[in-house]
Coordinates of C-alpha atoms in Angstrom, one line a residue:
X24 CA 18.6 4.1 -13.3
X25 CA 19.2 7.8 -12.3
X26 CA 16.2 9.2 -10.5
X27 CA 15.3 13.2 -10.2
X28 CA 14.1 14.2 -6.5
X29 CA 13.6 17.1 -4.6
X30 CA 16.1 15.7 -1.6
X31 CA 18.6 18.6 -1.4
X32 CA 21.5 18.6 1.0
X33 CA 20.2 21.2 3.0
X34 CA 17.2 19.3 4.0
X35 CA 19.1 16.7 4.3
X36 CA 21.5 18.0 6.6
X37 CA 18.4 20.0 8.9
X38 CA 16.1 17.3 9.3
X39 CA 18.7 15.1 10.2
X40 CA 20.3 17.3 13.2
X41 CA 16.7 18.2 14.0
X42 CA 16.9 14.0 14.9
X43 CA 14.2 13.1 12.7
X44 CA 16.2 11.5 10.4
X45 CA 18.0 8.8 11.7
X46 CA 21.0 7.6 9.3
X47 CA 20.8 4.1 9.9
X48 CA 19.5 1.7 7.1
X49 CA 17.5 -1.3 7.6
X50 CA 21.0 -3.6 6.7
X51 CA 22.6 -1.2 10.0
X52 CA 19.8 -2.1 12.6
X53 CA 20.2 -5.6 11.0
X54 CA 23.7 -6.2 11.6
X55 CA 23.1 -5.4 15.6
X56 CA 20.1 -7.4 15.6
X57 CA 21.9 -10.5 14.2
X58 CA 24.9 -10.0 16.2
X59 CA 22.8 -9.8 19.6
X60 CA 20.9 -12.8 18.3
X61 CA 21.5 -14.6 15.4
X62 CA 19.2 -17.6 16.4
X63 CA 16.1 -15.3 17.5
X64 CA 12.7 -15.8 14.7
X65 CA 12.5 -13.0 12.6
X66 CA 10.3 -14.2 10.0
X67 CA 7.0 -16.5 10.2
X68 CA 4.5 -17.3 7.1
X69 CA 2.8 -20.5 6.0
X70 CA 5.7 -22.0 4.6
X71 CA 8.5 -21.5 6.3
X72 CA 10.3 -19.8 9.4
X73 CA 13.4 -17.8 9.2
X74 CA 15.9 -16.6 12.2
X75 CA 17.7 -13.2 12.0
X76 CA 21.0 -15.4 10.5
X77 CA 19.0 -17.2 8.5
X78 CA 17.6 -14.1 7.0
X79 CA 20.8 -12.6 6.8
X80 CA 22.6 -14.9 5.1
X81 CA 20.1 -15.4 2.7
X82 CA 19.5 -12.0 1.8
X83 CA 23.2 -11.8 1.2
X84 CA 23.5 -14.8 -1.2
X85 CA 20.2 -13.0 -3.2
X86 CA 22.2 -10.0 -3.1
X87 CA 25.5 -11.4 -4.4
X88 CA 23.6 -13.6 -7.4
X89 CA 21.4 -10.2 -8.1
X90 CA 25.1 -8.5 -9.0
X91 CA 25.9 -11.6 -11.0
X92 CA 22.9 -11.0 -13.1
X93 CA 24.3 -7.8 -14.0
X94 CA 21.7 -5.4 -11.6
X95 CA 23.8 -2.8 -10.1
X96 CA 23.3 0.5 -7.9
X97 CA 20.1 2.5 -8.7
X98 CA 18.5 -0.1 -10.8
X99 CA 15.0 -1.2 -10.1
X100 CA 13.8 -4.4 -9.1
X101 CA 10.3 -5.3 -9.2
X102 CA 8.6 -7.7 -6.9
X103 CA 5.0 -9.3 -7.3
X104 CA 4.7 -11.6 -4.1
X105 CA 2.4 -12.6 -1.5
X106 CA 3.5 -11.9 2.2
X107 CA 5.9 -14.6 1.8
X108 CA 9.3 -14.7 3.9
X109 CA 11.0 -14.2 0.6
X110 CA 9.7 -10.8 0.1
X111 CA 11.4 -9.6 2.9
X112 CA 14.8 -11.4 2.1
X113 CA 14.4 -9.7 -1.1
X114 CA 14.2 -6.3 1.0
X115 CA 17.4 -6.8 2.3
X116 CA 19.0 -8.1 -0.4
X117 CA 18.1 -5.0 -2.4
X118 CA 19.3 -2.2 0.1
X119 CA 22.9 -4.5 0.5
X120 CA 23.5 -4.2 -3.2
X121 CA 22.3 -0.5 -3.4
X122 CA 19.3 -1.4 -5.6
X123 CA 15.6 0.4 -5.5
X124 CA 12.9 -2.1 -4.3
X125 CA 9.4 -2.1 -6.7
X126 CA 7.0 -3.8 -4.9
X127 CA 4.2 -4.9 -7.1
X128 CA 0.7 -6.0 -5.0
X129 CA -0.6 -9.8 -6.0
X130 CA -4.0 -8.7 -7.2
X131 CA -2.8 -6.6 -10.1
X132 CA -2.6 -8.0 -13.7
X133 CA -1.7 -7.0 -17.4
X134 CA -3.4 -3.9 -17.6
X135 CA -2.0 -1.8 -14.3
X136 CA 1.0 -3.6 -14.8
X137 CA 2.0 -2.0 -17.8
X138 CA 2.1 1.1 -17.3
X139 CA 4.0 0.5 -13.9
X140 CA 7.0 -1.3 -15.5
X141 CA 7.3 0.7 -18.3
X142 CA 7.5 3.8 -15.6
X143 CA 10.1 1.6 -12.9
X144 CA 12.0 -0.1 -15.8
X145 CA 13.2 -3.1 -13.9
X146 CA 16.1 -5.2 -14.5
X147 CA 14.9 -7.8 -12.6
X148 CA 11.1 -8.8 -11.5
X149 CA 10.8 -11.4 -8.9
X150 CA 7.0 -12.8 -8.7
X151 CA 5.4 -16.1 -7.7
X152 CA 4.9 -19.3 -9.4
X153 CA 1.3 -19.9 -9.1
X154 CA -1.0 -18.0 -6.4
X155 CA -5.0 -18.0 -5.8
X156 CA -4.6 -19.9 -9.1
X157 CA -2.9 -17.3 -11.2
X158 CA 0.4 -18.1 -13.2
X159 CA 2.2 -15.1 -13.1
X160 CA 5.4 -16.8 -15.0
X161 CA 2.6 -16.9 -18.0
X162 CA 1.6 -13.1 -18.0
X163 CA 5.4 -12.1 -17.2
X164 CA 5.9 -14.0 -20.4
X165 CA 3.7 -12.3 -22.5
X166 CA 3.7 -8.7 -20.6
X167 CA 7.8 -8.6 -20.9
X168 CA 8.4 -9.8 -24.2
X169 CA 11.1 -7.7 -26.1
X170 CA 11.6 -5.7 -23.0
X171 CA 15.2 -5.0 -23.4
X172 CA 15.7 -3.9 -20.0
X173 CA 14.5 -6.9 -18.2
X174 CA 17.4 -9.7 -17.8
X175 CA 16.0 -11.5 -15.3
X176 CA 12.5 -12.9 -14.0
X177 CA 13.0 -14.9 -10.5
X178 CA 9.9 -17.3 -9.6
X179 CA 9.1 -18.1 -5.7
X180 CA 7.1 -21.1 -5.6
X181 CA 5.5 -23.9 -7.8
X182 CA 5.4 -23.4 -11.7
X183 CA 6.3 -23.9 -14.9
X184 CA 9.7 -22.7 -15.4
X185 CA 10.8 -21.5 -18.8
X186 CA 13.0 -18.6 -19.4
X187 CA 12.2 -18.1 -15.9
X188 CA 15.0 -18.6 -12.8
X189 CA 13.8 -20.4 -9.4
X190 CA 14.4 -19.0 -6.0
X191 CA 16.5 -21.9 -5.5
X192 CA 18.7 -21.3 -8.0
X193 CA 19.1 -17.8 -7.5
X194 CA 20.0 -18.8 -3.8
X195 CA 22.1 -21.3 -4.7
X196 CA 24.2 -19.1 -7.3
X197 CA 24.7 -16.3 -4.5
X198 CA 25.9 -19.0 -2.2
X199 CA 28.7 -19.9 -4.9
X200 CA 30.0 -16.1 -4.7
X201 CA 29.5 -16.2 -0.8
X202 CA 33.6 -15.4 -1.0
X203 CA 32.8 -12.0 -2.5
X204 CA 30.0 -11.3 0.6
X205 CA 32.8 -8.2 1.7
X206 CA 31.9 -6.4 -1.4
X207 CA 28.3 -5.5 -0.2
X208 CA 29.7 -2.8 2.4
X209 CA 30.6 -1.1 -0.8
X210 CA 27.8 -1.3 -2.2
X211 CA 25.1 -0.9 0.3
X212 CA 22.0 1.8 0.0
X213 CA 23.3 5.4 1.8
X214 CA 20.9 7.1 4.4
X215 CA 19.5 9.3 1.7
X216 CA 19.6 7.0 -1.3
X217 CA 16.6 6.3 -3.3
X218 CA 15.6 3.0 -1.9
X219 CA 11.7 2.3 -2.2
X220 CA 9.5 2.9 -5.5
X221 CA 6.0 2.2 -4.7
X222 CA 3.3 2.6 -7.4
X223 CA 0.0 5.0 -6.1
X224 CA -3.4 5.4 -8.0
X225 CA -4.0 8.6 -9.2
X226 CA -6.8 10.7 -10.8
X227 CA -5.2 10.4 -14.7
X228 CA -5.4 6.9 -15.4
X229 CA -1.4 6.8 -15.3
X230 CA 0.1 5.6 -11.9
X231 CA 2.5 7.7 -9.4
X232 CA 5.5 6.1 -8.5
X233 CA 6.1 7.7 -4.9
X234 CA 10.3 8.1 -4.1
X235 CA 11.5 7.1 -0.5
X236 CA 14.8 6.6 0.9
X237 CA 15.8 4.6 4.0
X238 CA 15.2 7.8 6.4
X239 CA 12.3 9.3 5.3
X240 CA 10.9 5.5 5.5
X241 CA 12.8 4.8 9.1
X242 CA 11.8 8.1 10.3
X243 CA 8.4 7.1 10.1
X244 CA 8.9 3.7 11.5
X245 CA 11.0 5.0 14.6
X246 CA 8.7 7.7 15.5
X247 CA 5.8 5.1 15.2
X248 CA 7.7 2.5 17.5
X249 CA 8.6 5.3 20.1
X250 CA 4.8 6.6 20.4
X251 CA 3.5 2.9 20.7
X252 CA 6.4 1.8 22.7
X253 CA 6.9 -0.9 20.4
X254 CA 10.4 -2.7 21.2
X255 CA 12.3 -5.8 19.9
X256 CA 10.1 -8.0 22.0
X257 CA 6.9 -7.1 20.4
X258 CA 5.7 -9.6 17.8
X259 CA 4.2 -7.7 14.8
X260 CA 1.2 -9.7 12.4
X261 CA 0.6 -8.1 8.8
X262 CA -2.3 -9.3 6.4
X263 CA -1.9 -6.2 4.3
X264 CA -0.3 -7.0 0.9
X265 CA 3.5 -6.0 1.1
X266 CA 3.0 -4.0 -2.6
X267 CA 1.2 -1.3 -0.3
X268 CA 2.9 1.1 2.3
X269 CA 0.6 -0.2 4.9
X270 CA 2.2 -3.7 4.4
X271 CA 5.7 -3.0 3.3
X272 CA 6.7 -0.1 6.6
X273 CA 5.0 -2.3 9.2
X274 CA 4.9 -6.0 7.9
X275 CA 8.6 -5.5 6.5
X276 CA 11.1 -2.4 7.7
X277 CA 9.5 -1.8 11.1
X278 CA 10.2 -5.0 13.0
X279 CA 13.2 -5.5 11.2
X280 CA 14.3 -2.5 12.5
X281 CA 13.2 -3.0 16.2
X282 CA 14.9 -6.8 16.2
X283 CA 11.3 -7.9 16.6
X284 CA 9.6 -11.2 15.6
X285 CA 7.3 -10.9 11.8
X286 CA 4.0 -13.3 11.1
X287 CA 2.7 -13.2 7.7
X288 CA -0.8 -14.0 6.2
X289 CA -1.2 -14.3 2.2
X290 CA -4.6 -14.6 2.4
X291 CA -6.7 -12.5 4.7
X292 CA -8.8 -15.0 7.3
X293 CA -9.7 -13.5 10.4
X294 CA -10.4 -17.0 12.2
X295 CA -6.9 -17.6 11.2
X296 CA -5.7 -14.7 12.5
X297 CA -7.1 -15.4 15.9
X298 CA -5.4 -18.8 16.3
X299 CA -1.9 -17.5 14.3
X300 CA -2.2 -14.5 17.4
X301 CA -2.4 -17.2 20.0
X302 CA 0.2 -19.3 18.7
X303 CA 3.0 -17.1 17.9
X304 CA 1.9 -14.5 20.6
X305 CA 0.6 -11.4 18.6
X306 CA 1.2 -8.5 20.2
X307 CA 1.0 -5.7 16.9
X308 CA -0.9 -5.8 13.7
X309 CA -2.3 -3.2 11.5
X310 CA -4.5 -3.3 8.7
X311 CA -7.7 -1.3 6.9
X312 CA -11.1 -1.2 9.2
X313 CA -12.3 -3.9 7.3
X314 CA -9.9 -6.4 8.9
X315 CA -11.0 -4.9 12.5
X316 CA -14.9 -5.6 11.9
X317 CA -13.8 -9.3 10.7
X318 CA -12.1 -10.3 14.1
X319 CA -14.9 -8.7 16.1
X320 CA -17.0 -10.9 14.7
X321 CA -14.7 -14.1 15.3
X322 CA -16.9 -16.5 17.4
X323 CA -15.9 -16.2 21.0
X324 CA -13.5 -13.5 20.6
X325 CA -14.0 -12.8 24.0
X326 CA -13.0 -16.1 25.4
X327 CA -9.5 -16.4 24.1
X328 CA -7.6 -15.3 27.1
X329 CA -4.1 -16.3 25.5
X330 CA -4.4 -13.8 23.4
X331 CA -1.6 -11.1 24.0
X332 CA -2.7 -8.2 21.2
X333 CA -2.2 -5.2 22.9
X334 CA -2.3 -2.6 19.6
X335 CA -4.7 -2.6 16.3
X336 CA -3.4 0.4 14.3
X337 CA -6.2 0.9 11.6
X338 CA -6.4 3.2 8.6
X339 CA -8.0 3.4 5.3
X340 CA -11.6 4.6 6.6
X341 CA -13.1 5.9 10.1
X342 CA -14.1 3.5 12.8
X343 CA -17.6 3.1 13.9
X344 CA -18.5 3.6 17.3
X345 CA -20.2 0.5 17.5
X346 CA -17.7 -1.3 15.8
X347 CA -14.8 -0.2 18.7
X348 CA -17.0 -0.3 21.6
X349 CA -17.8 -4.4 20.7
X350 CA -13.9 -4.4 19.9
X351 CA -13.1 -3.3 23.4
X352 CA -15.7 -5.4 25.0
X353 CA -14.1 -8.3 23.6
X354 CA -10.2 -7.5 24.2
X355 CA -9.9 -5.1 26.6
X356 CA -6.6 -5.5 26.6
X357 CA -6.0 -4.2 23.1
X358 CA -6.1 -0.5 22.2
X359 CA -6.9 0.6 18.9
X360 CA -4.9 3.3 17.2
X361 CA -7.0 5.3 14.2
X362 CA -4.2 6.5 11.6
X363 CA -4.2 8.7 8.4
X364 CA -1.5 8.5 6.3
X365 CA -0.7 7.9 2.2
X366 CA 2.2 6.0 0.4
X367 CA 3.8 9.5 -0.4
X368 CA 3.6 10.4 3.4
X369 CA 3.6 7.2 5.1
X370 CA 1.4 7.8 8.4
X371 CA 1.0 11.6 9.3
X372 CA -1.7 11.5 12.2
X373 CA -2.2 8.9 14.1
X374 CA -4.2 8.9 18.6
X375 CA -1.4 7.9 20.6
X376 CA -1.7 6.5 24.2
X377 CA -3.6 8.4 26.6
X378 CA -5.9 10.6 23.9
X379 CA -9.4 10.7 25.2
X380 CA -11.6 8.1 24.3
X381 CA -14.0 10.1 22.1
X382 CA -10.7 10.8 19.2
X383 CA -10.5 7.0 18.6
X384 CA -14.2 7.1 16.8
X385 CA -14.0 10.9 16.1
X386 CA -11.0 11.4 14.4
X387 CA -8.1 10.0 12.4
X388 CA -5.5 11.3 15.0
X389 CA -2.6 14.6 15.1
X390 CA 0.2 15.0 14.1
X391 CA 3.6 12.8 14.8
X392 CA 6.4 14.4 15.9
X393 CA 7.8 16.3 12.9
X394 CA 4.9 16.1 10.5
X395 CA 2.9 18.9 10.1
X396 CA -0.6 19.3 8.4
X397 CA -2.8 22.3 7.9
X398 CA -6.3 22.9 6.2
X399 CA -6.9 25.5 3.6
X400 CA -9.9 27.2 1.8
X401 CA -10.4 28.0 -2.0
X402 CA -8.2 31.0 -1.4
X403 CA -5.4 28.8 -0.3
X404 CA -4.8 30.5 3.3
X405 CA -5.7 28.2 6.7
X406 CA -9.7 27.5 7.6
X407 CA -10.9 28.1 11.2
X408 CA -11.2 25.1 13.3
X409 CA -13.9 22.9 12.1
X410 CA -14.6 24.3 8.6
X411 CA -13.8 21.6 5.8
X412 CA -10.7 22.4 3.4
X413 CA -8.1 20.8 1.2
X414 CA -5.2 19.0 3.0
X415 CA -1.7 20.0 3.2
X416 CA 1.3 18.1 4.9
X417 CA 5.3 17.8 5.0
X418 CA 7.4 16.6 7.3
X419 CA 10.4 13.9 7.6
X420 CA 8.7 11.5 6.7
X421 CA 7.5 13.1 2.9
X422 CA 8.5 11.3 -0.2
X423 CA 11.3 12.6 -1.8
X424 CA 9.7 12.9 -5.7
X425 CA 7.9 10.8 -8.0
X426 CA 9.5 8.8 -11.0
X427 CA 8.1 10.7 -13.4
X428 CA 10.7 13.5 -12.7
X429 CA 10.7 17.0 -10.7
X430 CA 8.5 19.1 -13.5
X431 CA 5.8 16.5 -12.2
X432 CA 6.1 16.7 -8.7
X433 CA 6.7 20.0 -8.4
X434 CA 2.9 20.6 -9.5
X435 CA 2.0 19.0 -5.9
X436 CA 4.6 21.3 -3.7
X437 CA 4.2 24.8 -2.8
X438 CA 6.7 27.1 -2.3
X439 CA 7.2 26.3 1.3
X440 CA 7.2 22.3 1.0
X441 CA 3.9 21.9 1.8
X442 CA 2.6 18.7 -0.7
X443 CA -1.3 18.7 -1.7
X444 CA -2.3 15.5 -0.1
X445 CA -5.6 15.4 -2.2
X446 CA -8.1 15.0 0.9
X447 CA -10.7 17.2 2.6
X448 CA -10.3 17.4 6.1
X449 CA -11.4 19.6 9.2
X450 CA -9.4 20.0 12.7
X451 CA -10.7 20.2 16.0
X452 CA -9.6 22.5 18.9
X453 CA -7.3 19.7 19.8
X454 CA -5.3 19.6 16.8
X455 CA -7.1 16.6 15.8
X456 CA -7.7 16.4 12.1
X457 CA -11.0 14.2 10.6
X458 CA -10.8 13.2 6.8
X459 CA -14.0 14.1 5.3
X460 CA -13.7 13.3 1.6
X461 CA -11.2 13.3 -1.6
X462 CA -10.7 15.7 -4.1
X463 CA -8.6 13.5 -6.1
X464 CA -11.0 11.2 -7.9
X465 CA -9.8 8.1 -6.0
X466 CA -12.2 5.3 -4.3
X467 CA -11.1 3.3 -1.4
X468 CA -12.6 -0.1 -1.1
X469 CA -11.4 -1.6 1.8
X470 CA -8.5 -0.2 1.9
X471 CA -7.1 -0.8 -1.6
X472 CA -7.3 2.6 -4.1
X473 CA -9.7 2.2 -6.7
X474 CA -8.0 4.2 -10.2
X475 CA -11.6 5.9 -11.3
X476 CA -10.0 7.1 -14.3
X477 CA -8.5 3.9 -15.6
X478 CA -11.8 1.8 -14.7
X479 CA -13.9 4.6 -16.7
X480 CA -11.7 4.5 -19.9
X481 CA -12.0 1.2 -19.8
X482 CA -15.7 1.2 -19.6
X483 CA -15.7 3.7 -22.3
X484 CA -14.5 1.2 -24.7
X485 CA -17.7 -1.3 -24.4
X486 CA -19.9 -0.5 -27.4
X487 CA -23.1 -0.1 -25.2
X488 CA -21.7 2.3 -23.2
X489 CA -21.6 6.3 -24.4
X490 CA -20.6 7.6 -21.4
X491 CA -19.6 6.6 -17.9
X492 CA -18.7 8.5 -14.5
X493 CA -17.7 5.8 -11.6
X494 CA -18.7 7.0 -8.3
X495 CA -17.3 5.6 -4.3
X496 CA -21.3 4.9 -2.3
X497 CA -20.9 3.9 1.8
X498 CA -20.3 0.1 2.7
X499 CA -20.6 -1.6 6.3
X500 CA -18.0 -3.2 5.9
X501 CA -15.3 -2.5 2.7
X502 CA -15.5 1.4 3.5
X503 CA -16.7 1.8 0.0
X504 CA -17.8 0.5 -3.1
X505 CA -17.3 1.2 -7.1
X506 CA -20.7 2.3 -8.8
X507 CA -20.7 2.4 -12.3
X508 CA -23.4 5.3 -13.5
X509 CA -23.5 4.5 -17.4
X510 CA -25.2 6.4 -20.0
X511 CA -25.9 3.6 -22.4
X512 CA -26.3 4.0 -26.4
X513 CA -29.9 4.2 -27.4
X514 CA -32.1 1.0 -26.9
X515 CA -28.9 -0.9 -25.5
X516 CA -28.7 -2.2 -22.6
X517 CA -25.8 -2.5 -20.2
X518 CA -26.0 -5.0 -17.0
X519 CA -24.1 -6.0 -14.5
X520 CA -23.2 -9.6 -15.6
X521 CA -22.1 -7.2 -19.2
X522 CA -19.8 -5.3 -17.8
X523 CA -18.1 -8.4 -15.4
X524 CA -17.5 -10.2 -18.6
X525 CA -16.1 -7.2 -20.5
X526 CA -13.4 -6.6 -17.7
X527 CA -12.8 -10.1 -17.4
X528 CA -11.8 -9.7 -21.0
X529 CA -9.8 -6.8 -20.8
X530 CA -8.0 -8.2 -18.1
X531 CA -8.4 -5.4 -15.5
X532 CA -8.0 -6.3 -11.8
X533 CA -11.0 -8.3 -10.3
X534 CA -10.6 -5.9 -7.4
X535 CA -11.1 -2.8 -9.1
X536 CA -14.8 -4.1 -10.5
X537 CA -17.8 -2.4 -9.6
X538 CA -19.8 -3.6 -7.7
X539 CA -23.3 -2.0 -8.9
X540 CA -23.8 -0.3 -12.3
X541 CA -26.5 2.2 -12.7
X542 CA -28.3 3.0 -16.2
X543 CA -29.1 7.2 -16.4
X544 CA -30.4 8.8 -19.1
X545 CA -28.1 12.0 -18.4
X546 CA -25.8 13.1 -15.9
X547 CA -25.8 16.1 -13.6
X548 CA -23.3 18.5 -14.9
X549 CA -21.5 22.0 -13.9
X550 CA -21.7 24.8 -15.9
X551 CA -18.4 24.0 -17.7
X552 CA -19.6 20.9 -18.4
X553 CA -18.1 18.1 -15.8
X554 CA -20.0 15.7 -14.2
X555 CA -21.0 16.4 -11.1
X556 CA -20.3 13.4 -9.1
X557 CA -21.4 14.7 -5.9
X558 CA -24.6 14.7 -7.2
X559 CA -24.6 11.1 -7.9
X560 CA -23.7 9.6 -5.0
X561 CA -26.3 11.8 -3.0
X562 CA -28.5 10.0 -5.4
X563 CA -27.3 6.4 -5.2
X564 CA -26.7 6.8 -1.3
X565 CA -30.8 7.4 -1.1
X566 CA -31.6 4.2 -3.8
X567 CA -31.4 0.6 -3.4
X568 CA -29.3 -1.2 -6.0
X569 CA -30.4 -3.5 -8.1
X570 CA -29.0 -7.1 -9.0
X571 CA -28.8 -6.6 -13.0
X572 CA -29.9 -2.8 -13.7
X573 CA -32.0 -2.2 -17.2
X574 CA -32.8 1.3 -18.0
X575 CA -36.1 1.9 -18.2

């Protein structure tokens, strides 16, 4: 598959002897990594444990039985797994052969799916037998049929097995063609190579896909590692699904790329967390602020002196200053590291060692090395300090296009490479920046993007509802919440319980249910006639919500 970007070689060729590009690929810092150590852990999960040869070889035998399939350079392969060692082997296996890596979050079903694969056209999907009691061989079955470009679907795990090919096999076939392992130098993913398609919600019900290659992804991950003086020794933890940046750049590439030790979760426990930290000596994890207010509430935090965490890089939403002062209480040790980044930008700000205290609650961090970000009013020129604007960034580590083509990025670039990030922000005299809002119409519940547009068309299609505007109101703990403000068809009622059973039907994501529906009679509305949805949350915020809404 031939993908447009805006890569040209004159960026290339500046940002890489400006030495923010690095030119090495995670199969380069793999190599060294295996030749210093073969034996070393690389990979932990529930199920099994992995060396840097193990993981080598078998990403090479994946690779090898991938090319007997018939998946060659530039073709897409999809991969629906939980944070399983074999997503990672997969990883590798992908850049060796030259191939662009899908990955596909666990929680999403027929409806999102859809629209992603008929955008990424994979010739192979790689997904897991049976997980939190979902058979995803089943829906592949029904979602792919007569997909001509599909050859292949490769199942990880128990299940029925039709059509479908086991890991097993798959490894077992590659090991057959071991003899032709020399091939893969020739076919191995180039510095600047379109290596990563990652799926992003967006404000028109249709999903992004978000275009990296192995430098503007490494140039990220080095930069991070040098700031946090992370090193091959570290041992990093990751509880954020592998189908979002989050997980895939520092539960996958970065401590590959350092030589370093990975533990997985599938499942988010933080009680689990605290006894996987002690056991396989935790030094790095990152995950949304969510995950941070669960292990400050893990009974007797405070008392596990083998823990070794020494950094909690968080992101998704701000962190309360209650919230870090009982974090700090606890571990004292560990320092916590507020970050603001996107999958199209990976992380752009980020408080590095020795900012004052007061940026850790206060702000979402400046800039890394290379990135830049500035503010701007309606009249599209830079704010003062502390007046709220629209977002810019760019920088090395910017994606290099979406799949939809260059007419449709282009829309989000200005003539000097700035990319319209979507979020209000204001910066302080330090250069700090603090997120304040989204202009896109996006909801982030606990770190996972809500896709407002696609959960109101949805909604639209229930014969109670006449019209529907979903709205993000404050949570403790997830960040945010989904509201539903419905405008119900005279003398019909719509409830909560309704609107769960509808969804269920239409087989939308459990995750990207609302929470709380709200019955109006109208909605506020601008002058040219678009909801005002400001106005609705003011509203909500104020109210208390009730179990099973009727409209009075």
């Amino acid at each position: 598959m031939l993908f447009e970007t805006r890569l040209t070689a004159e960026m290339a060729e500046d940002l890489s002897a400006a030495g923010f590009w690095p030119n090495r690929t995670l199969c380069d810092c793999l190599e060294v990594a295996v030749e210093r150590a073969s034996e070393r852990t690389a990979l932990v999960d529930g199920r099994s444990r992995l060396t840097y040869g193990e993981l080598w070889r078998q990403a090479g035998h994946v690779a090898l039985a991938l090319l007997k399939l018939g998946v060659r350079r530039g073709d897409v392969v999809s991969v629906q797994l939980p944070n399983w060692n074999e997503f990672t082997v997969l990883a590798v296996a992908v850049e060796l052969m030259g191939a662009v890596i899908n990955p596909l979050a666990p929680i999403l079903r027929e409806r999102e799916l859809r629209g992603m694969i008929r955008l990424a056209r994979p010739s192979v999907l790689v997904t897991a037998g049976r997980f939190r009691q979902w058979d995803y061989p089943a829906m592949y079955r029904e979602l792919l049929s007569g997909d001509p470009n599909v050859r292949a679907v490769v199942v990880v795990g128990e299940g029925e097995l039709r059509r479908e090919i086991s890991w097993e096999a798959l490894l077992a076939t590659g090991a057959e063609s071991a003899a032709l392992a020399p091939a893969l130098s020739w076919t191995r993913s180039l510095p600047n190579d379109v290596y990563e398609l990652m799926f992003t919600s967006g404000t028109t019900g249709e999903p992004k896909g978000v275009l990296h290659t192995p430098n503007t992804l490494a140039a990220a991950i080095d930069t991070s590692a040098r700031i946090q003086s992370l090193n091959a020794d570290d041992v990093f933890h990751m509880a954020s699904t592998f189908g979002h940046q989050t997980g895939f750049l520092y539960g996958v590439l970065a401590p590959l790329r350092l030589g370093a030790r990975a533990v997985y979760q599938d499942r988010w426990d933080a009680s689990q967390f605290v006894e996987l930290a002690e056991q396989e000596h935790v030094t790095f994890t990152m995950g949304a602020t969510p995950f941070l207010a669960d292990v400050a509430r893990v009974p007797g935090l405070g008392e596990r002196k083998a823990l070794e965490l020494r950094l909690f890089a968080c992101a998704g939403a701000p962190i309360p200053r209650p919230l870090a002062r009982d974090f700090a209480q606890a571990l004292p040790r560990c320092r916590l590291l507020p970050a603001w980044g996107m999958t199209e930008n990976a992380m752009v700000t980020g408080v590095f060692p020795g900012d004052p205290a007061d940026k850790v609650t206060g702000t979402d961090g400046r800039c890394y090395p290379g990135m830049e970000v500035v503010v701007r009013g309606e009249d599209n020129r830079p704010v003062p300090v502390g007046v709220q604007g629209e977002l810019y960034a760019r920088g090395p580590f910017t994606f290099v296009g979406y799949v939809q083509g260059n007419r449709f990025t282009a829309q989000f670039f200005d003539d000097e490479g700035w990319f319209a990030t979507g979020d209000r922000a204001v910066t302080d005299p330090d250069g700090f920046i603090r997120i304040t809002g989204r202009s896109k119409d996006v909801i982030i519940r606990g770190g996972e993007n809500l896709p407002v547009k696609e959960i109101e068309d949805t909604l639209l299609r229930h014969p109670a509802v006449r019209s529907v505007a979903v709205v993000g109101l404050p949570h403790p703990r997830l960040g945010e919440i989904a509201c539903a403000c419905v405008v119900p068809e005279p003398e019909i009622d719509f409830t909560l319980e309704e609107m769960r059973v509808f969804l269920e039907r239409e087989k939308m994501t459990r995750q990207y249910w609302p929470e709380r529906v709200e019955l109006m009679e109208q909605f506020p509305m601008t002058p040219a006639g678009k909801v005002q949805k400001f106005r609705l949350r003011e509203k909500l915020s104020q109210s208390d919500p009730k179990p099973s809404p009727k409209r009075s």
